[in-house]
Amino acid sequence: MTAVLAFMCMNIQAQSHNHSHGESGIVHSKGMASMDANAQFVPYEFERHAVGDNDILIEILYSGICHSDIHTVKGHWGTPNYPVVPGHEIVGRVTQVGKNVTKFKVGDYAGVGCLVNSCGVCEHCMKGEEQYCDNRKNVYTYNSYDHFHNGTNTLGGYANNIVVTERFGIKIPEGAPLDKVAPLLCAGITTYSPLRTANVKAGDKVAVAGFGGLGHVAVQYAVSFGADVTVFDITEVKRQSAMDMGATKYVNVNDAAQLEGLANSFDVILTTIPYNYDMEMYLRMLKVDGALIQAGMPPAGQYPSINTSLLSGRRKVYGTHIGGIPETQEMLDYSVAKGIYPMIEVIAPAQITEAYGKVEAGEVQFRYVIDMSKL
Amino acid sequence: MTAVLAFMCMNIQAQSHNHSHGESGIVHSKGMASMDANAQFVPYEFERHAVGDNDILIEILYSGICHSDIHTVKGHWGTPNYPVVPGHEIVGRVTQVGKNVTKFKVGDYAGVGCLVNSCGVCEHCMKGEEQYCDNRKNVYTYNSYDHFHNGTNTLGGYANNIVVTERFGIKIPEGAPLDKVAPLLCAGITTYSPLRTANVKAGDKVAVAGFGGLGHVAVQYAVSFGADVTVFDITEVKRQSAMDMGATKYVNVNDAAQLEGLANSFDVILTTIPYNYDMEMYLRMLKVDGALIQAGMPPAGQYPSINTSLLSGRRKVYGTHIGGIPETQEMLDYSVAKGIYPMIEVIAPAQITEAYGKVEAGEVQFRYVIDMSKL
């Protein structure tokens, strides 16, 4: 009976909010864009596709700044389609739902991560691993060819709103701290997924290399799974934060003495470093049957090369790429239940340009989140 | 009752045969040795340690020629201790047992693979993965420091006999074709173990790269596990043999046309190539979550280097190293039960030198086995 009432209620809401924003239903948006590779952000108005029957419209409240945003805007992975409106760590409130939508109702909080659509019918989509869509029809949240809307270029979350298929909306529990939740949509899933895939469990010796936006969330997950966690970074500045988050050891790789005695030490090494680095140094630290998982995404041409003689003893290396929607929901629910959140600094849209410089210099502890209400 | 009788019988035999071969019990041996890196084999007489309480003495009947023998003799992995008596694919008959020996009795057939001892108490030895002995006290069958016999240099199976701790003897079922069994002790376990580790099962798409001594056994295992097997080699000569063994496809990598359409094709690629090769070409053929396993052991400095950008989508690469004793026994029992054997050519000891040249030229189909009775 309750379910029936809820369903009726949703339908009423869906109809009452399913008005278009113009004759065509086009959604008007405003955000912050970089017009070229100089990453100077300016206000930018644009249009999004109409809210379809399976879509939701989200009024964006917070949007995290991910290192991938910087790589994209600056053309590190190839020239993007300018203007670029980045942002794939999005939290907001649902303001409109299509007539077929059942997962959300108006007023719900919703998140959007790196993906906004995919074919939905291939083996990987059926498994909920849309990031590996076999038909390569997955649509990224920004700077991506939208297979389902005439090949338009997607624009991301540094904006006041976004339209997304309900399947790609993440439900955010009541009472969650919305600003801190935002970075979980990328930094959270990108580290949670590989740690789960590697079956990290109590007693495992885990290393996290790169203690930045991704790394500091990874440490919290690994600690929560009961692992004995060592952190690697290139500075002394972050030592205390790592220990506060439950790491048992912090290694400044610029101090050779701190690297001694670490050969054959780790079951899992998760690297989050977004530039080229000495992966071979880390491979030497793996135990037999250990795995090095690369979660960071360096610029094109800057991925580490390695000699495979270091992979004897079934020492594995592999790369991981974000995570699928069901696991993103699992990650978010787990994070809220365990109180695992990034350390953030909330900034206004006008500060994005400056923030990029600080992220590149490793000066943020640990994630900038843009308050989109200040747009 | 039968067990008790068998035990008494073994004890009587043990005592009756536990005579020493001299005052010190030293065992006199003769074999074929290479005195330097030229790999010219000559008759060579030497002594082995006495048959200890836990040891067995084996009269060697057959000994396989492995590519590792050539690498070792020629100094590809560093200068060995000459004279080198290679051979770690050994089959023979037990002629003497120490007083504590229970696994073998005189007259049994026994095999010896790449290992003859290890610490026995570390985590990996306790798990039966002596090849990864944490204390690094594993003793290889030849050209190895014997931690348990005053650091003497071990001498291998191109000889008339060998002394080995019973734990490292492999039981060979009655009726097995002894000449064909010999190569299983290295080529068999080196391919069986990684295919099992990778959980190859019915319907999996498996590739075997390098269709030589290891590869042609690997294909038979993978086919027996129900996999759809593709073979890669550099010649047309071996095509028919591969198809006869149950492969569904044979790719001559020297013919570019045959390589088309293979991207994202395989769950598992087992590479057995004992020299440097284009591993990146194979990495591009892995599916999401696929694994490339390197079983071949190139010379020092000739291991392939790879760029890790090819490992996205959890595409794994790792190296494997032979297998432990329990799994070697499992492999042997499985092979005999399934009738999986190498294709061999039996030669006399006087032909070893010539045989090395043919192995290096890829002209053997597929394994030389030395008839040690012709010594």
PDB file of N, CA, C and O in Angstrom, chain B residues 59-104:
ATOM      1  N   GLU B  59      68.404 -44.090 -10.343  1.00  0.00           N
ATOM      2  CA  GLU B  59      69.134 -44.421 -11.572  1.00  0.00           C
ATOM      3  C   GLU B  59      68.367 -43.751 -12.710  1.00  0.00           C
ATOM      4  O   GLU B  59      67.194 -44.061 -12.956  1.00  0.00           O
ATOM      5  N   ILE B  60      69.018 -42.810 -13.371  1.00  0.00           N
ATOM      6  CA  ILE B  60      68.314 -42.006 -14.374  1.00  0.00           C
ATOM      7  C   ILE B  60      68.169 -42.782 -15.685  1.00  0.00           C
ATOM      8  O   ILE B  60      69.132 -43.355 -16.197  1.00  0.00           O
ATOM      9  N   LEU B  61      66.931 -42.767 -16.199  1.00  0.00           N
ATOM     10  CA  LEU B  61      66.647 -43.434 -17.471  1.00  0.00           C
ATOM     11  C   LEU B  61      66.545 -42.419 -18.616  1.00  0.00           C
ATOM     12  O   LEU B  61      67.081 -42.634 -19.692  1.00  0.00           O
ATOM     13  N   TYR B  62      65.847 -41.343 -18.359  1.00  0.00           N
ATOM     14  CA  TYR B  62      65.653 -40.321 -19.400  1.00  0.00           C
ATOM     15  C   TYR B  62      65.826 -38.929 -18.808  1.00  0.00           C
ATOM     16  O   TYR B  62      65.448 -38.671 -17.662  1.00  0.00           O
ATOM     17  N   SER B  63      66.327 -38.041 -19.630  1.00  0.00           N
ATOM     18  CA  SER B  63      66.511 -36.656 -19.215  1.00  0.00           C
ATOM     19  C   SER B  63      66.181 -35.753 -20.401  1.00  0.00           C
ATOM     20  O   SER B  63      66.755 -35.911 -21.486  1.00  0.00           O
ATOM     21  N   GLY B  64      65.255 -34.812 -20.204  1.00  0.00           N
ATOM     22  CA  GLY B  64      64.863 -33.909 -21.284  1.00  0.00           C
ATOM     23  C   GLY B  64      65.839 -32.752 -21.442  1.00  0.00           C
ATOM     24  O   GLY B  64      66.555 -32.386 -20.498  1.00  0.00           O
ATOM     25  N   ILE B  65      65.857 -32.190 -22.636  1.00  0.00           N
ATOM     26  CA  ILE B  65      66.656 -30.986 -22.889  1.00  0.00           C
ATOM     27  C   ILE B  65      65.720 -29.789 -22.931  1.00  0.00           C
ATOM     28  O   ILE B  65      64.833 -29.706 -23.787  1.00  0.00           O
ATOM     29  N   CYS B  66      65.933 -28.891 -21.974  1.00  0.00           N
ATOM     30  CA  CYS B  66      65.086 -27.706 -21.819  1.00  0.00           C
ATOM     31  C   CYS B  66      65.863 -26.493 -22.334  1.00  0.00           C
ATOM     32  O   CYS B  66      67.088 -26.447 -22.248  1.00  0.00           O
ATOM     33  N   HIS B  67      65.136 -25.508 -22.848  1.00  0.00           N
ATOM     34  CA  HIS B  67      65.828 -24.300 -23.314  1.00  0.00           C
ATOM     35  C   HIS B  67      66.614 -23.639 -22.181  1.00  0.00           C
ATOM     36  O   HIS B  67      67.639 -22.994 -22.400  1.00  0.00           O
ATOM     37  N   SER B  68      66.146 -23.818 -20.957  1.00  0.00           N
ATOM     38  CA  SER B  68      66.879 -23.269 -19.803  1.00  0.00           C
ATOM     39  C   SER B  68      68.271 -23.870 -19.693  1.00  0.00           C
ATOM     40  O   SER B  68      69.211 -23.200 -19.242  1.00  0.00           O
ATOM     41  N   ASP B  69      68.400 -25.138 -20.066  1.00  0.00           N
ATOM     42  CA  ASP B  69      69.731 -25.762 -20.043  1.00  0.00           C
ATOM     43  C   ASP B  69      70.688 -24.975 -20.931  1.00  0.00           C
ATOM     44  O   ASP B  69      71.834 -24.694 -20.554  1.00  0.00           O
ATOM     45  N   ILE B  70      70.213 -24.632 -22.093  1.00  0.00           N
ATOM     46  CA  ILE B  70      71.050 -23.895 -23.052  1.00  0.00           C
ATOM     47  C   ILE B  70      71.387 -22.507 -22.512  1.00  0.00           C
ATOM     48  O   ILE B  70      72.539 -22.074 -22.544  1.00  0.00           O
ATOM     49  N   HIS B  71      70.352 -21.816 -21.988  1.00  0.00           N
ATOM     50  CA  HIS B  71      70.607 -20.487 -21.411  1.00  0.00           C
ATOM     51  C   HIS B  71      71.673 -20.580 -20.311  1.00  0.00           C
ATOM     52  O   HIS B  71      72.564 -19.736 -20.223  1.00  0.00           O
ATOM     53  N   THR B  72      71.550 -21.595 -19.481  1.00  0.00           N
ATOM     54  CA  THR B  72      72.497 -21.718 -18.357  1.00  0.00           C
ATOM     55  C   THR B  72      73.903 -22.002 -18.858  1.00  0.00           C
ATOM     56  O   THR B  72      74.861 -21.309 -18.486  1.00  0.00           O
ATOM     57  N   VAL B  73      74.018 -23.024 -19.683  1.00  0.00           N
ATOM     58  CA  VAL B  73      75.344 -23.431 -20.162  1.00  0.00           C
ATOM     59  C   VAL B  73      76.046 -22.293 -20.898  1.00  0.00           C
ATOM     60  O   VAL B  73      77.245 -22.062 -20.732  1.00  0.00           O
ATOM     61  N   LYS B  74      75.277 -21.559 -21.681  1.00  0.00           N
ATOM     62  CA  LYS B  74      75.880 -20.487 -22.478  1.00  0.00           C
ATOM     63  C   LYS B  74      76.057 -19.179 -21.711  1.00  0.00           C
ATOM     64  O   LYS B  74      76.486 -18.173 -22.281  1.00  0.00           O
ATOM     65  N   GLY B  75      75.686 -19.227 -20.433  1.00  0.00           N
ATOM     66  CA  GLY B  75      75.905 -18.034 -19.607  1.00  0.00           C
ATOM     67  C   GLY B  75      74.917 -16.911 -19.855  1.00  0.00           C
ATOM     68  O   GLY B  75      75.186 -15.759 -19.505  1.00  0.00           O
ATOM     69  N   HIS B  76      73.745 -17.220 -20.411  1.00  0.00           N
ATOM     70  CA  HIS B  76      72.769 -16.167 -20.716  1.00  0.00           C
ATOM     71  C   HIS B  76      72.199 -15.509 -19.465  1.00  0.00           C
ATOM     72  O   HIS B  76      71.650 -14.422 -19.522  1.00  0.00           O
ATOM     73  N   TRP B  77      72.248 -16.235 -18.361  1.00  0.00           N
ATOM     74  CA  TRP B  77      71.736 -15.674 -17.102  1.00  0.00           C
ATOM     75  C   TRP B  77      72.892 -15.347 -16.150  1.00  0.00           C
ATOM     76  O   TRP B  77      72.690 -15.251 -14.952  1.00  0.00           O
ATOM     77  N   GLY B  78      74.073 -15.244 -16.669  1.00  0.00           N
ATOM     78  CA  GLY B  78      75.257 -15.054 -15.830  1.00  0.00           C
ATOM     79  C   GLY B  78      76.148 -16.282 -15.965  1.00  0.00           C
ATOM     80  O   GLY B  78      75.697 -17.342 -16.399  1.00  0.00           O
ATOM     81  N   THR B  79      77.395 -16.121 -15.592  1.00  0.00           N
ATOM     82  CA  THR B  79      78.353 -17.226 -15.745  1.00  0.00           C
ATOM     83  C   THR B  79      78.033 -18.333 -14.748  1.00  0.00           C
ATOM     84  O   THR B  79      77.992 -18.095 -13.549  1.00  0.00           O
ATOM     85  N   PRO B  80      77.790 -19.537 -15.255  1.00  0.00           N
ATOM     86  CA  PRO B  80      77.501 -20.645 -14.336  1.00  0.00           C
ATOM     87  C   PRO B  80      78.799 -21.228 -13.765  1.00  0.00           C
ATOM     88  O   PRO B  80      79.890 -20.825 -14.160  1.00  0.00           O
ATOM     89  N   ASN B  81      78.654 -22.147 -12.856  1.00  0.00           N
ATOM     90  CA  ASN B  81      79.814 -22.874 -12.332  1.00  0.00           C
ATOM     91  C   ASN B  81      80.121 -24.045 -13.249  1.00  0.00           C
ATOM     92  O   ASN B  81      79.427 -25.062 -13.225  1.00  0.00           O
ATOM     93  N   TYR B  82      81.159 -23.902 -14.064  1.00  0.00           N
ATOM     94  CA  TYR B  82      81.561 -24.993 -14.955  1.00  0.00           C
ATOM     95  C   TYR B  82      82.418 -25.977 -14.184  1.00  0.00           C
ATOM     96  O   TYR B  82      83.130 -25.566 -13.263  1.00  0.00           O
ATOM     97  N   PRO B  83      82.431 -27.241 -14.553  1.00  0.00           N
ATOM     98  CA  PRO B  83      81.595 -27.829 -15.593  1.00  0.00           C
ATOM     99  C   PRO B  83      80.117 -27.847 -15.184  1.00  0.00           C
ATOM    100  O   PRO B  83      79.801 -28.051 -14.008  1.00  0.00           O
ATOM    101  N   VAL B  84      79.252 -27.639 -16.169  1.00  0.00           N
ATOM    102  CA  VAL B  84      77.816 -27.726 -15.928  1.00  0.00           C
ATOM    103  C   VAL B  84      77.298 -29.066 -16.453  1.00  0.00           C
ATOM    104  O   VAL B  84      77.528 -29.406 -17.616  1.00  0.00           O
ATOM    105  N   VAL B  85      76.644 -29.808 -15.576  1.00  0.00           N
ATOM    106  CA  VAL B  85      75.865 -30.977 -15.995  1.00  0.00           C
ATOM    107  C   VAL B  85      74.407 -30.545 -15.892  1.00  0.00           C
ATOM    108  O   VAL B  85      73.848 -30.475 -14.800  1.00  0.00           O
ATOM    109  N   PRO B  86      73.777 -30.171 -17.015  1.00  0.00           N
ATOM    110  CA  PRO B  86      72.387 -29.696 -16.957  1.00  0.00           C
ATOM    111  C   PRO B  86      71.423 -30.874 -16.752  1.00  0.00           C
ATOM    112  O   PRO B  86      71.840 -32.010 -16.560  1.00  0.00           O
ATOM    113  N   GLY B  87      70.126 -30.534 -16.895  1.00  0.00           N
ATOM    114  CA  GLY B  87      69.112 -31.573 -16.821  1.00  0.00           C
ATOM    115  C   GLY B  87      68.213 -31.446 -15.606  1.00  0.00           C
ATOM    116  O   GLY B  87      68.651 -31.744 -14.487  1.00  0.00           O
ATOM    117  N   HIS B  88      66.972 -31.011 -15.841  1.00  0.00           N
ATOM    118  CA  HIS B  88      65.994 -30.949 -14.739  1.00  0.00           C
ATOM    119  C   HIS B  88      64.646 -31.501 -15.213  1.00  0.00           C
ATOM    120  O   HIS B  88      63.597 -31.057 -14.759  1.00  0.00           O
ATOM    121  N   GLU B  89      64.742 -32.445 -16.146  1.00  0.00           N
ATOM    122  CA  GLU B  89      63.535 -33.172 -16.586  1.00  0.00           C
ATOM    123  C   GLU B  89      63.914 -34.644 -16.526  1.00  0.00           C
ATOM    124  O   GLU B  89      64.238 -35.258 -17.538  1.00  0.00           O
ATOM    125  N   ILE B  90      63.893 -35.152 -15.327  1.00  0.00           N
ATOM    126  CA  ILE B  90      64.548 -36.425 -15.025  1.00  0.00           C
ATOM    127  C   ILE B  90      63.535 -37.508 -14.667  1.00  0.00           C
ATOM    128  O   ILE B  90      62.656 -37.291 -13.828  1.00  0.00           O
ATOM    129  N   VAL B  91      63.693 -38.643 -15.289  1.00  0.00           N
ATOM    130  CA  VAL B  91      62.888 -39.811 -14.903  1.00  0.00           C
ATOM    131  C   VAL B  91      63.823 -40.993 -14.695  1.00  0.00           C
ATOM    132  O   VAL B  91      64.756 -41.209 -15.475  1.00  0.00           O
ATOM    133  N   GLY B  92      63.575 -41.744 -13.645  1.00  0.00           N
ATOM    134  CA  GLY B  92      64.414 -42.911 -13.400  1.00  0.00           C
ATOM    135  C   GLY B  92      63.768 -43.873 -12.414  1.00  0.00           C
ATOM    136  O   GLY B  92      62.570 -43.780 -12.118  1.00  0.00           O
ATOM    137  N   ARG B  93      64.614 -44.776 -11.950  1.00  0.00           N
ATOM    138  CA  ARG B  93      64.139 -45.823 -11.048  1.00  0.00           C
ATOM    139  C   ARG B  93      64.869 -45.671  -9.715  1.00  0.00           C
ATOM    140  O   ARG B  93      66.080 -45.440  -9.676  1.00  0.00           O
ATOM    141  N   VAL B  94      64.128 -45.805  -8.649  1.00  0.00           N
ATOM    142  CA  VAL B  94      64.722 -45.677  -7.315  1.00  0.00           C
ATOM    143  C   VAL B  94      65.551 -46.925  -7.016  1.00  0.00           C
ATOM    144  O   VAL B  94      65.054 -48.056  -7.111  1.00  0.00           O
ATOM    145  N   THR B  95      66.812 -46.714  -6.658  1.00  0.00           N
ATOM    146  CA  THR B  95      67.691 -47.860  -6.375  1.00  0.00           C
ATOM    147  C   THR B  95      68.154 -47.901  -4.928  1.00  0.00           C
ATOM    148  O   THR B  95      68.751 -48.869  -4.493  1.00  0.00           O
ATOM    149  N   GLN B  96      67.893 -46.870  -4.188  1.00  0.00           N
ATOM    150  CA  GLN B  96      68.273 -46.851  -2.774  1.00  0.00           C
ATOM    151  C   GLN B  96      67.413 -45.812  -2.070  1.00  0.00           C
ATOM    152  O   GLN B  96      67.101 -44.760  -2.641  1.00  0.00           O
ATOM    153  N   VAL B  97      67.014 -46.100  -0.812  1.00  0.00           N
ATOM    154  CA  VAL B  97      66.228 -45.126  -0.046  1.00  0.00           C
ATOM    155  C   VAL B  97      66.816 -44.971   1.346  1.00  0.00           C
ATOM    156  O   VAL B  97      67.296 -45.944   1.946  1.00  0.00           O
ATOM    157  N   GLY B  98      66.806 -43.757   1.883  1.00  0.00           N
ATOM    158  CA  GLY B  98      67.247 -43.499   3.250  1.00  0.00           C
ATOM    159  C   GLY B  98      66.277 -44.110   4.248  1.00  0.00           C
ATOM    160  O   GLY B  98      65.131 -44.432   3.909  1.00  0.00           O
ATOM    161  N   LYS B  99      66.732 -44.222   5.496  1.00  0.00           N
ATOM    162  CA  LYS B  99      65.941 -44.988   6.471  1.00  0.00           C
ATOM    163  C   LYS B  99      64.623 -44.318   6.844  1.00  0.00           C
ATOM    164  O   LYS B  99      63.705 -44.974   7.320  1.00  0.00           O
ATOM    165  N   ASN B 100      64.516 -42.996   6.640  1.00  0.00           N
ATOM    166  CA  ASN B 100      63.253 -42.313   6.977  1.00  0.00           C
ATOM    167  C   ASN B 100      62.290 -42.207   5.802  1.00  0.00           C
ATOM    168  O   ASN B 100      61.195 -41.663   5.946  1.00  0.00           O
ATOM    169  N   VAL B 101      62.719 -42.691   4.669  1.00  0.00           N
ATOM    170  CA  VAL B 101      61.927 -42.502   3.456  1.00  0.00           C
ATOM    171  C   VAL B 101      60.663 -43.360   3.472  1.00  0.00           C
ATOM    172  O   VAL B 101      60.724 -44.564   3.749  1.00  0.00           O
ATOM    173  N   THR B 102      59.523 -42.731   3.211  1.00  0.00           N
ATOM    174  CA  THR B 102      58.257 -43.463   3.179  1.00  0.00           C
ATOM    175  C   THR B 102      57.548 -43.310   1.836  1.00  0.00           C
ATOM    176  O   THR B 102      56.679 -44.102   1.495  1.00  0.00           O
ATOM    177  N   LYS B 103      57.931 -42.289   1.083  1.00  0.00           N
ATOM    178  CA  LYS B 103      57.211 -41.964  -0.153  1.00  0.00           C
ATOM    179  C   LYS B 103      57.587 -42.918  -1.287  1.00  0.00           C
ATOM    180  O   LYS B 103      56.774 -43.172  -2.183  1.00  0.00           O
ATOM    181  N   PHE B 104      58.803 -43.427  -1.253  1.00  0.00           N
ATOM    182  CA  PHE B 104      59.294 -44.299  -2.322  1.00  0.00           C
ATOM    183  C   PHE B 104      59.864 -45.582  -1.739  1.00  0.00           C
ATOM    184  O   PHE B 104      60.346 -45.606  -0.598  1.00  0.00           O
TER     185      PHE B 104
END
